[in-house]
Amino acid sequence: MSNMDQVITTDIFIGGSNRPASNGAVYDLFNPARPTELVGHAAAATRDDVDAAVRAAHGAFPTWAEMGYQARIEIMLQVAEMLASDEEDIKYRSRLFTREHGKIARETLMEMSRLGDRFRQAAAYGERIMVDEIMGPAGGGPQLDTIVTRQPRGVAALIVPWNWPLSILGAKLPQALVTGNTVVVKPAENSAMAPVLTLQKIAAMLPPGVVNIVTGSSREIGDTLTGHPLVRNVNFTGSVAVGRHVMKVAAENLTPVTLELGGNDAALVLEDATLNEEVFNKMYWGAFGSSGQICMAMKRLYVHESRYDEVVDGFTAACERAVIGDGLLPETTMGPVNNAKQLSVVTQMIAEARSKGAEVRECGQVPDEALYSGGGYFQRPALVYDADPALSVVRDEQFGPALPLMKFRTDGEAIQLANDSEFGLCSSVWTEDAERAVAIAKKLEAGYTYLNGHGPMAQDGRGPFGGFKNSGVGRNMGFDGVLAFAEPHSISGPAGFLV
Ligand code: TXE
């Protein structure tokens, strides 16, 4: 074990300083690759701590809001710069992240740099939102001058899941801050330490109280945060069940919510798609990056019947190239699933498919068989061929390394199959015909459609991100994701008074 791997304890952060939970409680975090290996402890905040965090944010709000856009934009850019500096520390946090989360080192580094990119992007949107819309009298319309300005709301509760905690924070935190809100961030229980250490560095650059961080049992503190009367906005990413609950709790105070709740993304491979090794590798990462634990991962693969066998062969070959093992090793391309519960969701889906007669192939190479079968949450990428639409691996979100492959005959059938889901987060169309791709995309019930790609690598941060149906409410990212943190405020006077 390297010196870097000493067991650590992370604090909460309230009103500008680190502190343990008020009752001193912590909880343990273990390595998903070796679940008996203790990685560290995170503070288990109490309800009083959450109340103190919200009050600190509330207290810091007037000054932060008053500071104005230009000053905040400046700080956002400084944060982005800080996040890219100190290579040793980035290496340390990235290694810690892999050890507490399971994901491969390359991905943890990507997460770290993505957060900084998103601060930069929010700063650019700050330049746009700071400009009030000014309207003089309209021809035959109102004889009034009107200014539409956008004001921060106050305290925002930002709740992120374990799968991509820093990238997902990057879709809410800089947007909340640049618009003048103060925040309480709650990372997920089982991916807390590297996110907290990263967040503390950001929080320390801002006036005390602007960013506060609480960790601990959501069962204990969740409702205190989302139902707090001083919280003016809840931005949640996680499961449908908890999202629904959060919305109900927030409704008590009529607190607006943005919910991003997972998906069951369909990919549609049309008969004219370009298919080669590079494309199959792209599909592999779209489905199995982060061991499939990505909200916008490809989760159902529909292929035109004329190309089905080719996709089965090429995609299976790409999956066979996967190297499954400890995410710290440079040759590993797929780490373990993050937790036992998630692993059992996926293994049960695979077992159900097998028990109902489906052909299932578990792919990839396992260089360290003892580690793979040693109790870690490992699962090779599993492909379910010609999957029956009634199978759970088709109907439900697997959020792990399993993927059903199915055929379609016409574009209309492909659209109907893609939309036959309670979810509507993302989707993809693979074709050489741009016009046809866009026409199909416009018929898909999904908040984002990728063309000839799928997942984080195919996504443009300028596009709003969120879902139809059970995939959520509202949008993060893009300019809409910034607007979500500001209340429009109209100011009108007689014609000639303002303009
Ligand atoms: O999510 P939870 P989990 C889906 C995916 C996965 C399933 C369960 O299908 O299998 O959800 O994942 C916090 N008040 N997605 O158990 O429980 C919790 O601490 C306030 C898709 O991790 O919803 C964590 O920070 N907060 C999704 C966050 O909510 C509460 C990403 C998510 O936890 C809370 C993750 C409460 N009452 C899972 N209860 C996506 N959109 O990509 C929990 N939390």
Coordinates of C-alpha atoms and ligand atoms in Angstrom, one line a residue:
M1 CA 0.0 0.0 0.0
S2 CA 1.5 3.4 -1.0
N3 CA 1.7 6.3 1.4
M4 CA -1.0 7.9 -0.8
D5 CA -3.4 5.1 0.4
Q6 CA -3.5 6.0 4.1
V7 CA -7.0 5.7 5.6
I8 CA -8.4 9.3 5.8
T9 CA -11.4 11.0 7.4
T10 CA -13.2 13.8 5.6
D11 CA -15.1 16.5 7.3
I12 CA -18.2 18.5 6.5
F13 CA -17.7 22.2 5.6
I14 CA -19.9 24.9 7.0
G15 CA -19.6 28.7 7.0
G16 CA -16.0 28.7 5.7
S17 CA -14.4 25.9 7.7
N18 CA -14.0 22.2 8.0
R19 CA -15.5 20.5 10.9
P20 CA -16.5 17.0 12.0
A21 CA -20.2 16.2 12.4
S22 CA -21.6 17.8 15.6
N23 CA -21.8 14.4 17.3
G24 CA -18.5 13.3 15.9
A25 CA -20.0 10.4 13.9
V26 CA -18.4 9.1 10.8
Y27 CA -19.1 6.2 8.5
D28 CA -16.7 3.8 6.6
L29 CA -16.0 3.6 2.9
F30 CA -14.6 0.5 1.4
N31 CA -13.0 -0.3 -2.0
P32 CA -15.5 -1.9 -4.3
A33 CA -12.7 -3.9 -5.9
R34 CA -11.9 -5.4 -2.5
P35 CA -14.8 -4.7 -0.2
T36 CA -12.8 -5.6 3.0
E37 CA -10.3 -2.8 2.3
L38 CA -11.1 0.3 4.3
V39 CA -10.4 3.4 2.2
G40 CA -11.5 6.0 4.7
H41 CA -14.3 7.6 6.7
A42 CA -16.6 10.5 5.9
A43 CA -18.4 12.6 8.5
A44 CA -22.0 11.6 9.1
A45 CA -23.7 15.0 9.4
T46 CA -26.6 15.4 11.8
R47 CA -29.9 17.3 11.1
D48 CA -28.5 20.1 13.2
D49 CA -25.4 20.2 10.9
V50 CA -27.7 20.5 7.9
D51 CA -29.6 23.3 9.5
A52 CA -26.4 25.1 10.3
A53 CA -25.2 24.6 6.6
V54 CA -28.4 26.0 5.2
R55 CA -28.3 29.0 7.7
A56 CA -24.7 29.7 6.7
A57 CA -25.7 29.7 3.1
H58 CA -28.6 31.9 3.8
G59 CA -26.4 34.3 5.8
A60 CA -23.9 34.5 3.0
F61 CA -26.5 35.0 0.3
P62 CA -27.0 38.8 0.3
T63 CA -23.3 39.7 0.0
W64 CA -22.7 37.1 -2.7
A65 CA -25.7 38.2 -4.7
E66 CA -24.8 41.8 -4.3
M67 CA -21.2 41.2 -5.5
G68 CA -22.5 41.2 -9.1
Y69 CA -21.8 39.1 -12.1
Q70 CA -18.4 40.5 -13.1
A71 CA -16.8 39.6 -9.8
R72 CA -18.4 36.2 -9.6
I73 CA -17.3 35.4 -13.2
E74 CA -13.8 36.3 -12.2
I75 CA -14.0 33.8 -9.3
M76 CA -15.5 31.1 -11.5
L77 CA -12.4 31.4 -13.8
Q78 CA -10.1 31.3 -10.8
V79 CA -11.7 28.1 -9.6
A80 CA -11.4 26.6 -13.0
E81 CA -7.7 27.4 -13.0
M82 CA -7.2 26.1 -9.5
L83 CA -8.9 22.8 -10.4
A84 CA -6.4 22.2 -13.2
S85 CA -3.4 23.1 -11.0
D86 CA -1.3 21.0 -8.5
E87 CA -0.8 17.8 -10.4
E88 CA 0.3 15.9 -7.3
D89 CA -3.0 16.7 -5.5
I90 CA -5.0 15.8 -8.6
K91 CA -3.2 12.5 -8.7
Y92 CA -3.9 11.9 -5.1
R93 CA -7.6 12.8 -5.3
S94 CA -8.0 10.8 -8.5
R95 CA -6.5 7.7 -6.9
L96 CA -8.6 8.1 -3.8
F97 CA -11.6 8.4 -6.1
T98 CA -10.9 5.2 -7.9
R99 CA -10.4 3.4 -4.5
E100 CA -13.6 4.6 -3.0
H101 CA -15.7 4.4 -6.2
G102 CA -14.2 1.6 -8.4
K103 CA -14.1 3.5 -11.7
I104 CA -10.9 3.4 -13.7
A105 CA -8.2 6.0 -13.2
R106 CA -8.6 7.6 -16.6
E107 CA -12.2 8.3 -15.8
T108 CA -11.5 9.9 -12.5
L109 CA -9.0 12.3 -14.2
M110 CA -11.7 13.1 -16.8
E111 CA -14.1 13.9 -14.0
M112 CA -11.7 16.2 -12.3
S113 CA -11.0 18.1 -15.5
R114 CA -14.7 18.2 -16.5
L115 CA -15.6 20.1 -13.4
G116 CA -13.1 22.8 -14.2
D117 CA -14.4 23.0 -17.8
R118 CA -17.9 23.5 -16.5
F119 CA -16.9 26.4 -14.3
R120 CA -15.4 28.0 -17.4
Q121 CA -18.6 27.4 -19.3
A122 CA -20.8 28.8 -16.6
A123 CA -18.6 31.9 -16.5
A124 CA -19.3 32.4 -20.2
Y125 CA -23.0 32.1 -19.6
G126 CA -22.7 34.6 -16.8
E127 CA -21.7 37.2 -19.4
R128 CA -24.9 36.4 -21.2
I129 CA -27.4 36.3 -18.3
M130 CA -26.0 39.5 -16.7
V131 CA -27.4 41.5 -19.6
D132 CA -30.9 42.5 -18.9
E133 CA -33.5 42.3 -21.7
I134 CA -34.8 45.8 -22.4
M135 CA -37.9 46.4 -24.5
G136 CA -39.4 49.7 -25.6
P137 CA -43.0 50.2 -26.6
A138 CA -44.2 47.6 -29.2
G139 CA -45.9 48.8 -32.4
G140 CA -49.5 48.0 -31.8
G141 CA -48.8 46.5 -28.4
P142 CA -48.1 47.8 -24.9
Q143 CA -47.0 51.4 -24.6
L144 CA -44.5 50.6 -21.8
D145 CA -40.8 50.2 -21.3
T146 CA -39.9 46.9 -19.8
I147 CA -36.7 45.4 -18.4
V148 CA -36.5 41.7 -17.7
T149 CA -33.7 40.9 -15.2
R150 CA -32.8 37.6 -13.6
Q151 CA -32.2 37.4 -9.9
P152 CA -30.7 34.6 -7.8
R153 CA -33.1 32.7 -5.7
G154 CA -31.1 32.2 -2.5
V155 CA -29.9 28.9 -1.1
A156 CA -29.8 26.0 -3.5
A157 CA -29.6 22.4 -2.3
L158 CA -27.4 20.4 -4.7
I159 CA -27.7 16.6 -4.4
V160 CA -25.4 14.4 -6.5
P161 CA -25.3 10.6 -6.9
W162 CA -22.2 8.3 -6.7
N163 CA -21.8 7.5 -10.3
W164 CA -20.2 10.7 -11.7
P165 CA -20.2 13.0 -8.7
L166 CA -17.9 15.7 -10.0
S167 CA -19.2 16.0 -13.5
I168 CA -22.7 16.0 -12.2
L169 CA -21.8 18.7 -9.7
G170 CA -20.3 20.6 -12.7
A171 CA -23.8 20.7 -14.1
K172 CA -25.2 22.5 -11.1
L173 CA -22.6 24.1 -8.9
P174 CA -21.0 26.7 -11.2
Q175 CA -24.4 27.6 -12.6
A176 CA -25.8 28.1 -9.1
L177 CA -22.8 30.2 -8.1
V178 CA -22.4 32.4 -11.1
T179 CA -26.0 33.5 -10.9
G180 CA -25.5 34.6 -7.2
N181 CA -27.0 31.7 -5.3
T182 CA -25.3 30.1 -2.3
V183 CA -25.3 26.4 -1.9
V184 CA -25.4 23.3 0.3
V185 CA -24.0 20.3 -1.5
K186 CA -24.7 16.8 -0.5
P187 CA -22.6 14.1 -2.2
A188 CA -23.7 10.5 -2.2
E189 CA -22.8 8.3 0.8
N190 CA -20.7 5.8 -1.2
S191 CA -18.6 8.3 -3.2
A192 CA -17.9 11.1 -0.8
M193 CA -14.3 11.6 0.1
A194 CA -12.6 12.6 -3.2
P195 CA -15.6 14.8 -4.1
V196 CA -15.5 16.4 -0.6
L197 CA -11.7 17.1 -0.8
T198 CA -12.3 18.7 -4.2
L199 CA -15.2 20.7 -3.1
Q200 CA -13.4 22.0 0.0
K201 CA -10.8 23.5 -2.3
I202 CA -13.5 25.3 -4.2
A203 CA -15.3 26.4 -1.1
A204 CA -12.2 27.8 0.5
M205 CA -11.8 30.2 -2.4
L206 CA -15.2 31.7 -1.9
P207 CA -16.6 33.9 0.9
P208 CA -17.5 31.9 4.0
G209 CA -21.0 30.3 3.7
V210 CA -21.2 30.5 -0.1
V211 CA -20.5 26.8 -0.5
N212 CA -21.3 24.4 2.3
I213 CA -20.9 20.6 2.2
V214 CA -22.6 17.9 4.2
T215 CA -22.1 14.1 3.9
G216 CA -23.9 11.3 5.6
S217 CA -27.0 9.2 5.6
S218 CA -29.6 10.6 3.3
R219 CA -32.3 8.8 5.3
E220 CA -31.2 10.8 8.3
I221 CA -30.6 14.2 6.7
G222 CA -32.2 14.2 3.3
D223 CA -35.6 15.6 4.2
T224 CA -34.0 18.2 6.5
L225 CA -32.2 19.6 3.5
T226 CA -34.8 19.4 0.8
G227 CA -37.6 20.5 3.2
H228 CA -35.8 23.3 4.8
P229 CA -37.8 26.5 4.6
L230 CA -34.7 28.6 3.8
V231 CA -33.9 26.4 0.7
R232 CA -35.1 28.2 -2.4
N233 CA -34.2 25.6 -5.0
V234 CA -33.5 21.9 -5.0
N235 CA -31.4 20.4 -7.8
F236 CA -31.3 16.6 -7.5
T237 CA -29.7 13.8 -9.6
G238 CA -30.5 10.2 -8.6
S239 CA -33.2 7.5 -8.8
V240 CA -36.8 8.0 -9.8
A241 CA -38.1 6.8 -6.4
V242 CA -36.0 9.3 -4.4
G243 CA -36.6 12.1 -7.0
R244 CA -40.3 11.6 -6.5
H245 CA -39.9 11.7 -2.7
V246 CA -37.7 14.9 -2.9
M247 CA -40.3 16.6 -5.1
K248 CA -43.0 15.8 -2.5
V249 CA -40.9 17.1 0.4
A250 CA -40.0 20.3 -1.5
A251 CA -43.6 20.8 -2.4
E252 CA -44.4 21.6 1.2
N253 CA -42.5 24.9 0.8
L254 CA -43.3 25.2 -2.9
T255 CA -39.6 25.0 -3.5
P256 CA -38.8 24.6 -7.2
V257 CA -37.0 21.3 -8.1
T258 CA -34.9 20.2 -11.0
L259 CA -34.7 16.4 -11.1
E260 CA -32.4 14.3 -13.3
L261 CA -33.5 10.7 -12.8
G262 CA -31.7 8.2 -15.0
G263 CA -32.8 6.6 -18.2
N264 CA -33.1 3.6 -20.4
D265 CA -31.5 5.1 -23.5
A266 CA -32.2 3.4 -26.9
A267 CA -29.6 3.4 -29.6
L268 CA -31.0 3.0 -33.2
V269 CA -28.5 1.6 -35.8
L270 CA -30.1 2.2 -39.2
E271 CA -29.3 0.1 -42.3
D272 CA -27.0 2.7 -43.8
A273 CA -24.8 3.2 -40.6
T274 CA -21.0 3.1 -41.0
L275 CA -19.8 0.1 -39.0
N276 CA -16.2 -0.6 -38.3
E277 CA -13.9 -1.2 -35.3
E278 CA -13.7 2.5 -34.4
V279 CA -17.5 2.7 -34.4
F280 CA -17.9 -0.5 -32.3
N281 CA -15.4 0.9 -29.8
K282 CA -17.4 4.1 -29.6
M283 CA -20.5 2.0 -29.0
Y284 CA -18.7 0.1 -26.3
W285 CA -17.7 3.2 -24.4
G286 CA -21.3 4.6 -24.9
A287 CA -22.7 1.5 -23.2
F288 CA -20.0 0.4 -20.8
G289 CA -18.0 3.5 -19.8
S290 CA -17.9 3.6 -16.0
S291 CA -19.1 0.0 -16.0
G292 CA -22.4 1.2 -17.5
Q293 CA -23.2 3.3 -14.5
I294 CA -23.9 6.5 -16.4
C295 CA -27.4 8.1 -16.7
M296 CA -26.8 8.8 -20.4
A297 CA -25.3 5.4 -21.2
M298 CA -26.7 3.3 -24.1
K299 CA -29.0 0.8 -22.4
R300 CA -30.9 -0.8 -25.3
L301 CA -29.3 -1.4 -28.7
Y302 CA -31.8 -1.7 -31.6
V303 CA -30.3 -2.6 -35.0
H304 CA -31.9 -2.8 -38.4
E305 CA -32.3 -6.4 -39.2
S306 CA -30.1 -6.2 -42.3
R307 CA -27.1 -5.2 -40.1
Y308 CA -27.9 -7.1 -37.0
D309 CA -25.4 -9.9 -37.4
E310 CA -22.6 -7.4 -38.3
V311 CA -23.3 -5.4 -35.1
V312 CA -23.4 -8.6 -33.0
D313 CA -20.0 -9.6 -34.3
G314 CA -18.3 -6.2 -34.2
F315 CA -19.8 -5.1 -30.9
T316 CA -19.1 -8.4 -29.2
A317 CA -15.5 -8.2 -30.4
A318 CA -15.2 -4.7 -28.9
C319 CA -16.6 -6.0 -25.6
E320 CA -14.2 -8.9 -25.7
R321 CA -11.3 -6.4 -25.7
A322 CA -12.5 -5.0 -22.3
V323 CA -10.0 -5.7 -19.5
I324 CA -11.9 -6.0 -16.2
G325 CA -10.1 -5.5 -12.9
D326 CA -8.7 -3.0 -10.4
G327 CA -9.3 0.5 -11.8
L328 CA -5.9 1.6 -10.4
L329 CA -4.1 -0.6 -13.0
P330 CA -3.4 1.3 -16.3
E331 CA -4.4 -1.7 -18.4
T332 CA -7.9 -1.9 -16.8
T333 CA -10.7 -0.6 -19.0
M334 CA -13.6 -1.6 -16.7
G335 CA -13.5 -1.5 -12.9
P336 CA -16.1 -3.0 -10.6
V337 CA -19.6 -1.8 -10.1
N338 CA -19.7 0.7 -7.3
N339 CA -21.8 -1.2 -4.7
A340 CA -23.3 -4.6 -3.9
K341 CA -26.9 -3.4 -4.4
Q342 CA -26.1 -2.2 -8.0
L343 CA -24.3 -5.4 -8.7
S344 CA -27.2 -7.5 -7.7
V345 CA -29.6 -5.4 -9.9
V346 CA -27.4 -6.3 -12.9
T347 CA -26.7 -9.9 -12.0
Q348 CA -30.4 -10.6 -11.4
M349 CA -31.2 -9.1 -14.9
I350 CA -28.6 -11.4 -16.5
A351 CA -29.9 -14.4 -14.5
E352 CA -33.5 -13.6 -15.5
A353 CA -32.5 -13.4 -19.2
R354 CA -30.7 -16.7 -19.0
S355 CA -33.5 -18.4 -17.2
K356 CA -36.0 -17.3 -19.9
G357 CA -33.8 -18.8 -22.6
A358 CA -32.0 -15.8 -23.9
E359 CA -28.5 -16.2 -25.3
V360 CA -26.2 -14.2 -23.0
R361 CA -22.5 -13.7 -23.5
E362 CA -20.2 -12.4 -20.8
C363 CA -17.3 -10.8 -22.5
G364 CA -13.9 -9.4 -21.7
Q365 CA -10.6 -10.4 -20.3
V366 CA -9.9 -10.9 -16.6
P367 CA -6.2 -10.9 -16.0
D368 CA -6.6 -11.3 -12.2
E369 CA -9.1 -14.1 -11.7
A370 CA -8.5 -14.2 -7.9
L371 CA -9.4 -10.5 -7.6
Y372 CA -12.4 -10.9 -10.0
S373 CA -13.9 -13.7 -7.9
G374 CA -12.7 -12.5 -4.6
G375 CA -15.8 -10.7 -3.4
G376 CA -15.4 -7.4 -5.3
Y377 CA -18.4 -6.1 -7.2
F378 CA -17.1 -7.2 -10.6
Q379 CA -19.3 -8.1 -13.6
R380 CA -18.0 -8.6 -17.1
P381 CA -19.9 -6.8 -19.8
A382 CA -22.9 -9.1 -20.6
L383 CA -24.7 -9.0 -23.9
V384 CA -28.2 -10.3 -24.2
Y385 CA -28.8 -11.2 -27.9
D386 CA -32.2 -10.9 -29.5
A387 CA -33.6 -9.9 -26.1
D388 CA -37.3 -10.4 -25.5
P389 CA -38.9 -6.9 -24.8
A390 CA -40.5 -8.2 -21.7
L391 CA -37.1 -8.9 -20.0
S392 CA -36.1 -6.7 -17.2
V393 CA -32.8 -5.9 -18.9
V394 CA -34.9 -4.2 -21.6
R395 CA -37.6 -2.6 -19.5
D396 CA -35.6 -1.3 -16.6
E397 CA -32.5 0.7 -16.1
Q398 CA -29.6 -1.7 -15.6
F399 CA -27.1 1.0 -14.6
G400 CA -24.3 -1.6 -15.0
P401 CA -22.5 -3.8 -17.5
A402 CA -25.4 -5.5 -19.3
L403 CA -26.9 -4.6 -22.6
P404 CA -29.7 -6.1 -24.7
L405 CA -29.4 -6.2 -28.5
M406 CA -32.6 -6.3 -30.6
K407 CA -33.7 -6.0 -34.2
F408 CA -36.1 -3.7 -36.0
R409 CA -37.4 -3.5 -39.6
T410 CA -38.5 0.1 -40.2
D411 CA -37.7 3.5 -38.9
G412 CA -41.3 3.7 -37.5
E413 CA -40.8 0.5 -35.6
A414 CA -37.5 1.7 -34.3
I415 CA -39.0 5.0 -33.0
Q416 CA -41.9 3.1 -31.4
L417 CA -39.6 0.7 -29.6
A418 CA -37.3 3.5 -28.4
N419 CA -40.3 5.4 -27.0
D420 CA -41.8 2.3 -25.4
S421 CA -40.2 3.2 -22.0
E422 CA -41.1 5.0 -18.8
F423 CA -37.8 6.9 -19.3
G424 CA -36.8 9.5 -21.8
L425 CA -33.4 10.8 -21.0
C426 CA -31.1 10.3 -24.1
S427 CA -31.0 8.3 -27.3
S428 CA -28.9 7.9 -30.3
V429 CA -29.2 7.4 -34.1
W430 CA -26.5 5.8 -36.1
T431 CA -26.7 6.6 -39.8
E432 CA -25.0 8.4 -42.7
D433 CA -28.1 10.4 -43.5
A434 CA -28.2 13.6 -41.4
E435 CA -31.6 14.6 -42.5
R436 CA -33.2 11.3 -41.7
A437 CA -31.3 11.2 -38.4
V438 CA -32.8 14.6 -37.3
A439 CA -36.2 13.6 -38.5
I440 CA -36.1 10.5 -36.3
A441 CA -34.5 12.3 -33.4
K442 CA -37.5 14.8 -33.4
K443 CA -39.8 11.9 -32.9
L444 CA -37.9 10.4 -30.0
E445 CA -39.2 11.1 -26.5
A446 CA -35.7 12.0 -25.1
G447 CA -34.1 15.1 -23.8
Y448 CA -30.9 14.5 -25.8
T449 CA -30.2 12.6 -29.0
Y450 CA -26.6 11.8 -30.1
L451 CA -25.9 11.1 -33.7
N452 CA -23.2 8.5 -34.5
G453 CA -22.2 8.5 -30.8
H454 CA -23.7 7.9 -27.4
G455 CA -22.9 9.1 -23.9
P456 CA -20.6 11.6 -22.3
M457 CA -18.1 11.7 -25.1
A458 CA -20.8 12.6 -27.6
Q459 CA -22.4 15.3 -25.5
D460 CA -22.1 19.0 -26.1
G461 CA -22.3 21.0 -22.8
R462 CA -24.1 23.8 -24.6
G463 CA -27.1 21.6 -25.0
P464 CA -29.6 21.5 -22.1
F465 CA -29.6 18.1 -20.4
G466 CA -32.5 16.4 -18.8
G467 CA -35.3 14.0 -19.5
F468 CA -38.9 13.4 -20.7
K469 CA -41.3 11.3 -18.7
N470 CA -39.7 9.6 -15.6
S471 CA -36.3 10.8 -16.5
G472 CA -36.9 14.1 -14.8
V473 CA -38.1 17.6 -14.4
G474 CA -36.3 20.6 -15.8
R475 CA -32.8 20.9 -17.3
N476 CA -29.2 21.2 -16.3
M477 CA -26.4 22.4 -18.5
G478 CA -26.6 24.8 -21.4
F479 CA -28.0 28.3 -21.0
D480 CA -31.3 26.7 -19.7
G481 CA -29.3 25.1 -16.9
V482 CA -28.1 28.6 -15.8
L483 CA -31.5 30.1 -16.2
A484 CA -32.9 27.4 -13.8
F485 CA -31.0 29.1 -11.0
A486 CA -32.4 32.6 -11.5
E487 CA -35.9 34.0 -11.1
P488 CA -37.0 36.2 -14.0
H489 CA -38.1 39.7 -12.7
S490 CA -39.9 42.1 -15.0
I491 CA -39.8 45.8 -14.4
S492 CA -42.1 48.1 -16.4
G493 CA -42.6 51.9 -16.6
P494 CA -44.3 54.3 -18.9
A495 CA -42.9 54.6 -22.4
G496 CA -39.8 56.7 -22.4
F497 CA -39.1 56.2 -18.7
L498 CA -36.6 53.4 -19.0
V499 CA -35.6 53.2 -22.7
Ligands
TXE1 O1 -29.8 6.6 -6.0 P1 -30.5 7.5 -4.9 P2 -28.8 5.3 -5.7 C1 -30.5 5.2 -10.6 C2 -29.9 3.9 -11.0 C3 -29.5 3.3 -9.7 C4 -30.6 3.8 -8.8 C5 -30.2 3.8 -7.3 O2 -30.8 3.1 -11.7 O3 -29.5 1.9 -9.8 O4 -30.9 5.1 -9.3 O5 -29.0 4.6 -7.1 C6 -29.4 11.1 -2.1 N1 -33.4 13.3 0.3 N2 -29.6 6.3 -10.7 O6 -29.3 4.4 -4.6 O7 -30.8 6.7 -3.7 C7 -28.3 10.1 -2.0 O8 -27.6 10.3 -0.9 C8 -32.3 13.8 -0.3 C9 -29.6 7.1 -11.9 O9 -27.5 5.9 -5.6 O10 -31.6 8.2 -5.6 C10 -27.5 10.5 -3.3 O11 -26.7 11.6 -3.0 N3 -31.4 13.1 -0.9 C11 -29.0 8.4 -11.6 C12 -28.6 10.8 -4.3 O12 -29.7 11.2 -3.5 C13 -31.4 11.8 -0.9 C14 -27.7 8.4 -10.9 C15 -29.0 9.7 -5.2 O13 -29.4 8.5 -4.4 C16 -32.5 11.1 -0.3 C17 -27.8 7.6 -9.7 C18 -33.5 11.9 0.3 N4 -34.6 11.4 1.0 C19 -28.7 6.6 -9.7 N5 -32.3 9.8 -0.4 C20 -28.8 9.2 -12.9 N6 -29.7 10.2 -13.1 O14 -27.8 9.1 -13.5 C21 -31.2 9.6 -1.2 N7 -30.7 10.8 -1.4

